[in-house]
């Protein structure tokens, strides 16, 4: 398959700290990128997206950065809260509305 | 607006059987995509439907099929189930008519094949 899911990398942060989750994408032609949050037993929940004509986009407590030169995407979460604990997926949009997902990163927030 | 709904939420089948899963998209969304999620392979794209037509397909065998109805509701079918088909099957809807934009996911159907 195109999405490789091995052992999930884990990021552990203290409540109130900022979190940075990184993602590398594969297709230079991808022009749309999106971050999802998935809590146990639920479907992925949309967080923020960005198109390739932008380098940065901000939402509420979240910022996505796109570096097309090195095909790298990052999600920054400000003032991380226990409710932010989840698995975070990046995905790139390719032709035909297809999303290719990264393996995911598990974020654990310590109170 | 109600979110994407999927039925049933849980399903247990045995090898060789077939199964049909249902998805109702967000009102007004005409694009429905299906994904399979497993611990080993992560989230993988199955297919996408728009206006009752399959527009894109992932790398899955022909045992996996789908369809979309005129009200945008979609079903996917898996025939001759194998143990490896055990997974969370996710449906996502989008308002896109062309290109790609955000997809909103349902809670998924957890399929267990014994």
PDB file of C-alpha atoms in Angstrom:
ATOM      1  CA  UNK A   1       0.000   0.000   0.000  1.00  0.00           C
ATOM      2  CA  UNK A   2       0.986   3.625  -0.269  1.00  0.00           C
ATOM      3  CA  UNK A   3       0.621   4.401   3.413  1.00  0.00           C
ATOM      4  CA  UNK A   4       3.132   2.658   5.623  1.00  0.00           C
ATOM      5  CA  UNK A   5       2.027   2.109   9.187  1.00  0.00           C
ATOM      6  CA  UNK A   6       4.759   0.787  11.412  1.00  0.00           C
ATOM      7  CA  UNK A   7       5.275   1.511  15.076  1.00  0.00           C
ATOM      8  CA  UNK A   8       3.910   4.970  15.639  1.00  0.00           C
ATOM      9  CA  UNK A   9       6.429   7.582  16.715  1.00  0.00           C
ATOM     10  CA  UNK A  10       5.437   9.121  20.010  1.00  0.00           C
ATOM     11  CA  UNK A  11       5.756  12.678  21.206  1.00  0.00           C
ATOM     12  CA  UNK A  12       5.365  13.309  24.907  1.00  0.00           C
ATOM     13  CA  UNK A  13       4.940  16.880  26.125  1.00  0.00           C
ATOM     14  CA  UNK A  14       4.045  18.654  29.338  1.00  0.00           C
ATOM     15  CA  UNK A  15       0.698  20.392  29.565  1.00  0.00           C
ATOM     16  CA  UNK A  16       1.087  24.012  28.564  1.00  0.00           C
ATOM     17  CA  UNK A  17       4.133  23.432  26.375  1.00  0.00           C
ATOM     18  CA  UNK A  18       4.091  23.818  22.619  1.00  0.00           C
ATOM     19  CA  UNK A  19       4.083  20.681  20.452  1.00  0.00           C
ATOM     20  CA  UNK A  20       5.610  20.238  17.025  1.00  0.00           C
ATOM     21  CA  UNK A  21       4.678  17.230  14.928  1.00  0.00           C
ATOM     22  CA  UNK A  22       6.616  16.642  11.734  1.00  0.00           C
ATOM     23  CA  UNK A  23       5.759  14.883   8.521  1.00  0.00           C
ATOM     24  CA  UNK A  24       7.598  14.160   5.279  1.00  0.00           C
ATOM     25  CA  UNK A  25       5.591  13.766   2.105  1.00  0.00           C
ATOM     26  CA  UNK A  26       6.533  11.946  -1.038  1.00  0.00           C
ATOM     27  CA  UNK A  27       4.966  13.544  -4.090  1.00  0.00           C
ATOM     28  CA  UNK A  28       6.432  16.788  -5.426  1.00  0.00           C
ATOM     29  CA  UNK A  29       3.244  17.326  -7.429  1.00  0.00           C
ATOM     30  CA  UNK A  30       0.988  17.342  -4.376  1.00  0.00           C
ATOM     31  CA  UNK A  31      -0.662  20.714  -3.984  1.00  0.00           C
ATOM     32  CA  UNK A  32      -2.805  20.186  -0.939  1.00  0.00           C
ATOM     33  CA  UNK A  33      -1.908  19.071   2.576  1.00  0.00           C
ATOM     34  CA  UNK A  34      -4.031  18.406   5.596  1.00  0.00           C
ATOM     35  CA  UNK A  35      -3.694  17.448   9.233  1.00  0.00           C
ATOM     36  CA  UNK A  36      -6.079  15.188  11.099  1.00  0.00           C
ATOM     37  CA  UNK A  37      -6.431  14.243  14.748  1.00  0.00           C
ATOM     38  CA  UNK A  38      -7.721  10.800  15.635  1.00  0.00           C
ATOM     39  CA  UNK A  39      -8.812   9.862  19.113  1.00  0.00           C
ATOM     40  CA  UNK A  40      -9.270   6.276  20.166  1.00  0.00           C
ATOM     41  CA  UNK A  41     -12.441   4.761  18.738  1.00  0.00           C
ATOM     42  CA  UNK A  42     -13.189   7.740  16.495  1.00  0.00           C
ATOM     43  CA  UNK A  43     -12.661   8.733  12.907  1.00  0.00           C
ATOM     44  CA  UNK A  44     -10.038  11.310  11.918  1.00  0.00           C
ATOM     45  CA  UNK A  45     -11.033  14.874  12.720  1.00  0.00           C
ATOM     46  CA  UNK A  46      -9.977  17.751  10.460  1.00  0.00           C
ATOM     47  CA  UNK A  47      -7.558  20.196  12.098  1.00  0.00           C
ATOM     48  CA  UNK A  48      -6.101  22.445   9.422  1.00  0.00           C
ATOM     49  CA  UNK A  49      -5.096  22.387   5.783  1.00  0.00           C
ATOM     50  CA  UNK A  50      -2.759  24.289   3.483  1.00  0.00           C
ATOM     51  CA  UNK A  51      -2.275  24.611  -0.245  1.00  0.00           C
ATOM     52  CA  UNK A  52       1.094  24.533  -1.934  1.00  0.00           C
ATOM     53  CA  UNK A  53       1.014  28.250  -2.770  1.00  0.00           C
ATOM     54  CA  UNK A  54       1.351  29.001   0.948  1.00  0.00           C
ATOM     55  CA  UNK A  55       4.149  28.415   3.463  1.00  0.00           C
ATOM     56  CA  UNK A  56       2.196  28.921   6.639  1.00  0.00           C
ATOM     57  CA  UNK A  57      -1.362  28.890   7.857  1.00  0.00           C
ATOM     58  CA  UNK A  58      -2.713  29.519  11.315  1.00  0.00           C
ATOM     59  CA  UNK A  59      -5.816  28.338  13.075  1.00  0.00           C
ATOM     60  CA  UNK A  60      -6.923  28.376  16.653  1.00  0.00           C
ATOM     61  CA  UNK A  61      -3.850  27.250  18.661  1.00  0.00           C
ATOM     62  CA  UNK A  62      -2.512  25.420  15.589  1.00  0.00           C
ATOM     63  CA  UNK A  63      -0.113  26.412  12.828  1.00  0.00           C
ATOM     64  CA  UNK A  64       0.869  24.405   9.781  1.00  0.00           C
ATOM     65  CA  UNK A  65       4.187  25.047   8.049  1.00  0.00           C
ATOM     66  CA  UNK A  66       4.982  23.784   4.574  1.00  0.00           C
ATOM     67  CA  UNK A  67       8.502  23.505   3.173  1.00  0.00           C
ATOM     68  CA  UNK A  68       8.198  22.393  -0.421  1.00  0.00           C
ATOM     69  CA  UNK A  69      11.946  22.410  -0.980  1.00  0.00           C
ATOM     70  CA  UNK A  70      12.467  19.488   1.366  1.00  0.00           C
ATOM     71  CA  UNK A  71       8.908  18.136   1.165  1.00  0.00           C
ATOM     72  CA  UNK A  72       8.259  18.670   4.828  1.00  0.00           C
ATOM     73  CA  UNK A  73       5.139  19.575   6.738  1.00  0.00           C
ATOM     74  CA  UNK A  74       4.789  20.403  10.399  1.00  0.00           C
ATOM     75  CA  UNK A  75       1.948  21.006  12.823  1.00  0.00           C
ATOM     76  CA  UNK A  76       2.514  23.263  15.779  1.00  0.00           C
ATOM     77  CA  UNK A  77       0.100  23.165  18.709  1.00  0.00           C
ATOM     78  CA  UNK A  78       0.366  26.026  21.169  1.00  0.00           C
ATOM     79  CA  UNK A  79      -0.246  25.554  24.894  1.00  0.00           C
ATOM     80  CA  UNK A  80      -0.883  21.822  24.544  1.00  0.00           C
ATOM     81  CA  UNK A  81      -3.730  20.484  26.655  1.00  0.00           C
ATOM     82  CA  UNK A  82      -4.587  16.955  27.837  1.00  0.00           C
ATOM     83  CA  UNK A  83      -7.456  16.943  25.336  1.00  0.00           C
ATOM     84  CA  UNK A  84      -4.898  17.213  22.555  1.00  0.00           C
ATOM     85  CA  UNK A  85      -3.677  13.683  23.295  1.00  0.00           C
ATOM     86  CA  UNK A  86      -4.368  11.653  20.161  1.00  0.00           C
ATOM     87  CA  UNK A  87      -2.771  10.321  17.001  1.00  0.00           C
ATOM     88  CA  UNK A  88      -2.039  13.013  14.426  1.00  0.00           C
ATOM     89  CA  UNK A  89      -1.893  12.254  10.713  1.00  0.00           C
ATOM     90  CA  UNK A  90      -0.665  14.366   7.876  1.00  0.00           C
ATOM     91  CA  UNK A  91      -2.014  13.675   4.403  1.00  0.00           C
ATOM     92  CA  UNK A  92      -1.191  14.924   0.924  1.00  0.00           C
ATOM     93  CA  UNK A  93      -3.829  15.426  -1.717  1.00  0.00           C
ATOM     94  CA  UNK A  94      -3.141  13.963  -5.106  1.00  0.00           C
ATOM     95  CA  UNK A  95      -5.166  13.754  -8.281  1.00  0.00           C
ATOM     96  CA  UNK A  96      -8.763  12.670  -8.114  1.00  0.00           C
ATOM     97  CA  UNK A  97      -9.381  13.731  -4.560  1.00  0.00           C
ATOM     98  CA  UNK A  98      -7.248  10.998  -3.091  1.00  0.00           C
ATOM     99  CA  UNK A  99      -5.486  11.571   0.213  1.00  0.00           C
ATOM    100  CA  UNK A 100      -2.275   9.729   0.984  1.00  0.00           C
ATOM    101  CA  UNK A 101      -1.741   9.500   4.712  1.00  0.00           C
ATOM    102  CA  UNK A 102       1.444   9.430   6.725  1.00  0.00           C
ATOM    103  CA  UNK A 103       1.944   6.842   9.415  1.00  0.00           C
ATOM    104  CA  UNK A 104       0.806   9.089  12.236  1.00  0.00           C
ATOM    105  CA  UNK A 105       2.367  10.418  15.422  1.00  0.00           C
ATOM    106  CA  UNK A 106       0.983   9.708  18.855  1.00  0.00           C
ATOM    107  CA  UNK A 107       0.901  12.806  21.045  1.00  0.00           C
ATOM    108  CA  UNK A 108       0.814  12.234  24.788  1.00  0.00           C
ATOM    109  CA  UNK A 109       0.235  15.226  27.055  1.00  0.00           C
ATOM    110  CA  UNK A 110       1.329  14.913  30.658  1.00  0.00           C
ATOM    111  CA  UNK A 111      -0.662  16.959  33.186  1.00  0.00           C
TER     112      UNK A 111
ATOM    113  CA  UNK B   1     -25.294  20.053  10.076  1.00  0.00           C
ATOM    114  CA  UNK B   2     -25.107  16.390  10.901  1.00  0.00           C
ATOM    115  CA  UNK B   3     -21.748  14.756  10.325  1.00  0.00           C
ATOM    116  CA  UNK B   4     -20.890  11.713   8.277  1.00  0.00           C
ATOM    117  CA  UNK B   5     -22.667   8.640   9.556  1.00  0.00           C
ATOM    118  CA  UNK B   6     -21.674   5.033   9.035  1.00  0.00           C
ATOM    119  CA  UNK B   7     -23.556   1.855   9.722  1.00  0.00           C
ATOM    120  CA  UNK B   8     -23.093  -0.557  11.243  1.00  0.00           C
ATOM    121  CA  UNK B   9     -20.427   0.540  13.738  1.00  0.00           C
ATOM    122  CA  UNK B  10     -19.257  -2.985  14.457  1.00  0.00           C
ATOM    123  CA  UNK B  11     -19.447  -6.152  12.434  1.00  0.00           C
ATOM    124  CA  UNK B  12     -18.179  -9.691  12.887  1.00  0.00           C
ATOM    125  CA  UNK B  13     -18.021 -12.019   9.903  1.00  0.00           C
ATOM    126  CA  UNK B  14     -16.324 -15.262   9.022  1.00  0.00           C
ATOM    127  CA  UNK B  15     -13.959 -15.993   6.175  1.00  0.00           C
ATOM    128  CA  UNK B  16     -15.650 -16.395   2.827  1.00  0.00           C
ATOM    129  CA  UNK B  17     -18.661 -14.279   3.700  1.00  0.00           C
ATOM    130  CA  UNK B  18     -19.424 -10.925   2.172  1.00  0.00           C
ATOM    131  CA  UNK B  19     -20.241  -7.653   3.854  1.00  0.00           C
ATOM    132  CA  UNK B  20     -21.865  -4.347   2.929  1.00  0.00           C
ATOM    133  CA  UNK B  21     -21.088  -1.128   4.762  1.00  0.00           C
ATOM    134  CA  UNK B  22     -23.091   2.059   4.472  1.00  0.00           C
ATOM    135  CA  UNK B  23     -22.149   5.721   4.584  1.00  0.00           C
ATOM    136  CA  UNK B  24     -24.304   8.849   4.614  1.00  0.00           C
ATOM    137  CA  UNK B  25     -22.324  11.993   3.781  1.00  0.00           C
ATOM    138  CA  UNK B  26     -22.784  15.465   5.156  1.00  0.00           C
ATOM    139  CA  UNK B  27     -25.789  17.114   3.554  1.00  0.00           C
ATOM    140  CA  UNK B  28     -24.755  18.806   0.320  1.00  0.00           C
ATOM    141  CA  UNK B  29     -21.558  16.817  -0.072  1.00  0.00           C
ATOM    142  CA  UNK B  30     -21.470  14.862  -3.294  1.00  0.00           C
ATOM    143  CA  UNK B  31     -18.045  13.244  -3.011  1.00  0.00           C
ATOM    144  CA  UNK B  32     -17.639  10.156  -0.859  1.00  0.00           C
ATOM    145  CA  UNK B  33     -14.318   8.399  -0.311  1.00  0.00           C
ATOM    146  CA  UNK B  34     -13.587   5.155   1.491  1.00  0.00           C
ATOM    147  CA  UNK B  35     -10.448   4.267   3.426  1.00  0.00           C
ATOM    148  CA  UNK B  36      -9.212   1.175   5.205  1.00  0.00           C
ATOM    149  CA  UNK B  37      -7.282   1.616   8.446  1.00  0.00           C
ATOM    150  CA  UNK B  38      -5.148  -1.151   9.942  1.00  0.00           C
ATOM    151  CA  UNK B  39      -2.313  -1.063  12.480  1.00  0.00           C
ATOM    152  CA  UNK B  40       0.095  -2.489   9.941  1.00  0.00           C
ATOM    153  CA  UNK B  41      -0.726  -0.404   6.862  1.00  0.00           C
ATOM    154  CA  UNK B  42      -2.251   2.736   8.330  1.00  0.00           C
ATOM    155  CA  UNK B  43      -4.898   4.607   6.369  1.00  0.00           C
ATOM    156  CA  UNK B  44      -5.214   3.505   2.762  1.00  0.00           C
ATOM    157  CA  UNK B  45      -7.466   4.895   0.073  1.00  0.00           C
ATOM    158  CA  UNK B  46     -10.006   2.481  -1.397  1.00  0.00           C
ATOM    159  CA  UNK B  47     -12.079   4.552  -3.845  1.00  0.00           C
ATOM    160  CA  UNK B  48     -13.968   7.767  -4.354  1.00  0.00           C
ATOM    161  CA  UNK B  49     -17.435   8.360  -5.759  1.00  0.00           C
ATOM    162  CA  UNK B  50     -18.997  11.501  -7.112  1.00  0.00           C
ATOM    163  CA  UNK B  51     -22.452  11.784  -8.659  1.00  0.00           C
ATOM    164  CA  UNK B  52     -22.847   8.005  -8.641  1.00  0.00           C
ATOM    165  CA  UNK B  53     -19.592   7.470 -10.558  1.00  0.00           C
ATOM    166  CA  UNK B  54     -16.347   6.040  -9.298  1.00  0.00           C
ATOM    167  CA  UNK B  55     -13.724   8.681 -10.004  1.00  0.00           C
ATOM    168  CA  UNK B  56     -10.666   7.192  -8.391  1.00  0.00           C
ATOM    169  CA  UNK B  57      -9.575   3.833  -7.091  1.00  0.00           C
ATOM    170  CA  UNK B  58      -6.794   2.637  -4.812  1.00  0.00           C
ATOM    171  CA  UNK B  59      -4.708  -0.515  -4.988  1.00  0.00           C
ATOM    172  CA  UNK B  60      -7.148  -3.017  -3.608  1.00  0.00           C
ATOM    173  CA  UNK B  61      -8.336  -6.277  -5.175  1.00  0.00           C
ATOM    174  CA  UNK B  62     -11.609  -6.510  -7.039  1.00  0.00           C
ATOM    175  CA  UNK B  63     -13.265  -8.052  -3.980  1.00  0.00           C
ATOM    176  CA  UNK B  64     -13.642  -4.489  -2.758  1.00  0.00           C
ATOM    177  CA  UNK B  65     -16.327  -2.589  -4.569  1.00  0.00           C
ATOM    178  CA  UNK B  66     -18.624   0.307  -3.959  1.00  0.00           C
ATOM    179  CA  UNK B  67     -21.439   2.355  -5.295  1.00  0.00           C
ATOM    180  CA  UNK B  68     -23.138   5.663  -4.725  1.00  0.00           C
ATOM    181  CA  UNK B  69     -26.798   6.486  -4.915  1.00  0.00           C
ATOM    182  CA  UNK B  70     -28.537   9.558  -6.271  1.00  0.00           C
ATOM    183  CA  UNK B  71     -28.837  11.004  -2.746  1.00  0.00           C
ATOM    184  CA  UNK B  72     -25.003  10.700  -2.400  1.00  0.00           C
ATOM    185  CA  UNK B  73     -25.232   7.897   0.143  1.00  0.00           C
ATOM    186  CA  UNK B  74     -22.613   5.259  -0.548  1.00  0.00           C
ATOM    187  CA  UNK B  75     -22.062   1.603   0.158  1.00  0.00           C
ATOM    188  CA  UNK B  76     -18.977  -0.510  -0.042  1.00  0.00           C
ATOM    189  CA  UNK B  77     -18.968  -4.260  -0.403  1.00  0.00           C
ATOM    190  CA  UNK B  78     -16.281  -6.775   0.350  1.00  0.00           C
ATOM    191  CA  UNK B  79     -16.802 -10.261  -1.017  1.00  0.00           C
ATOM    192  CA  UNK B  80     -15.100 -13.498  -0.026  1.00  0.00           C
ATOM    193  CA  UNK B  81     -13.771 -12.050   3.191  1.00  0.00           C
ATOM    194  CA  UNK B  82     -10.242 -12.852   4.313  1.00  0.00           C
ATOM    195  CA  UNK B  83      -8.718 -12.564   7.774  1.00  0.00           C
ATOM    196  CA  UNK B  84      -6.622  -9.653   6.525  1.00  0.00           C
ATOM    197  CA  UNK B  85      -9.744  -7.640   5.765  1.00  0.00           C
ATOM    198  CA  UNK B  86     -10.216  -7.047   9.483  1.00  0.00           C
ATOM    199  CA  UNK B  87      -9.916  -3.293   9.789  1.00  0.00           C
ATOM    200  CA  UNK B  88     -11.618  -0.017  10.518  1.00  0.00           C
ATOM    201  CA  UNK B  89     -13.373   1.141   7.366  1.00  0.00           C
ATOM    202  CA  UNK B  90     -13.754   4.890   7.177  1.00  0.00           C
ATOM    203  CA  UNK B  91     -15.937   6.937   4.938  1.00  0.00           C
ATOM    204  CA  UNK B  92     -15.242  10.598   4.237  1.00  0.00           C
ATOM    205  CA  UNK B  93     -17.341  13.178   2.442  1.00  0.00           C
ATOM    206  CA  UNK B  94     -16.314  16.341   0.685  1.00  0.00           C
ATOM    207  CA  UNK B  95     -18.016  19.181  -1.157  1.00  0.00           C
ATOM    208  CA  UNK B  96     -15.370  19.097  -3.846  1.00  0.00           C
ATOM    209  CA  UNK B  97     -16.406  18.930  -7.463  1.00  0.00           C
ATOM    210  CA  UNK B  98     -12.850  18.934  -8.800  1.00  0.00           C
ATOM    211  CA  UNK B  99      -9.368  19.042  -7.329  1.00  0.00           C
ATOM    212  CA  UNK B 100      -8.973  18.091  -3.713  1.00  0.00           C
ATOM    213  CA  UNK B 101     -10.046  19.666  -0.450  1.00  0.00           C
ATOM    214  CA  UNK B 102     -10.837  18.690   3.094  1.00  0.00           C
ATOM    215  CA  UNK B 103     -12.602  15.434   3.674  1.00  0.00           C
ATOM    216  CA  UNK B 104     -14.755  14.905   6.742  1.00  0.00           C
ATOM    217  CA  UNK B 105     -14.670  11.459   8.232  1.00  0.00           C
ATOM    218  CA  UNK B 106     -17.310   9.349   9.858  1.00  0.00           C
ATOM    219  CA  UNK B 107     -16.672   7.225  12.966  1.00  0.00           C
ATOM    220  CA  UNK B 108     -15.937   4.131  10.903  1.00  0.00           C
ATOM    221  CA  UNK B 109     -17.144   0.551  10.826  1.00  0.00           C
ATOM    222  CA  UNK B 110     -14.997  -1.907  12.732  1.00  0.00           C
ATOM    223  CA  UNK B 111     -14.979  -5.161  10.765  1.00  0.00           C
ATOM    224  CA  UNK B 112     -13.631  -8.317  12.359  1.00  0.00           C
ATOM    225  CA  UNK B 113     -13.185 -11.406  10.193  1.00  0.00           C
ATOM    226  CA  UNK B 114     -12.896 -14.718  12.048  1.00  0.00           C
TER     227      UNK B 114
END
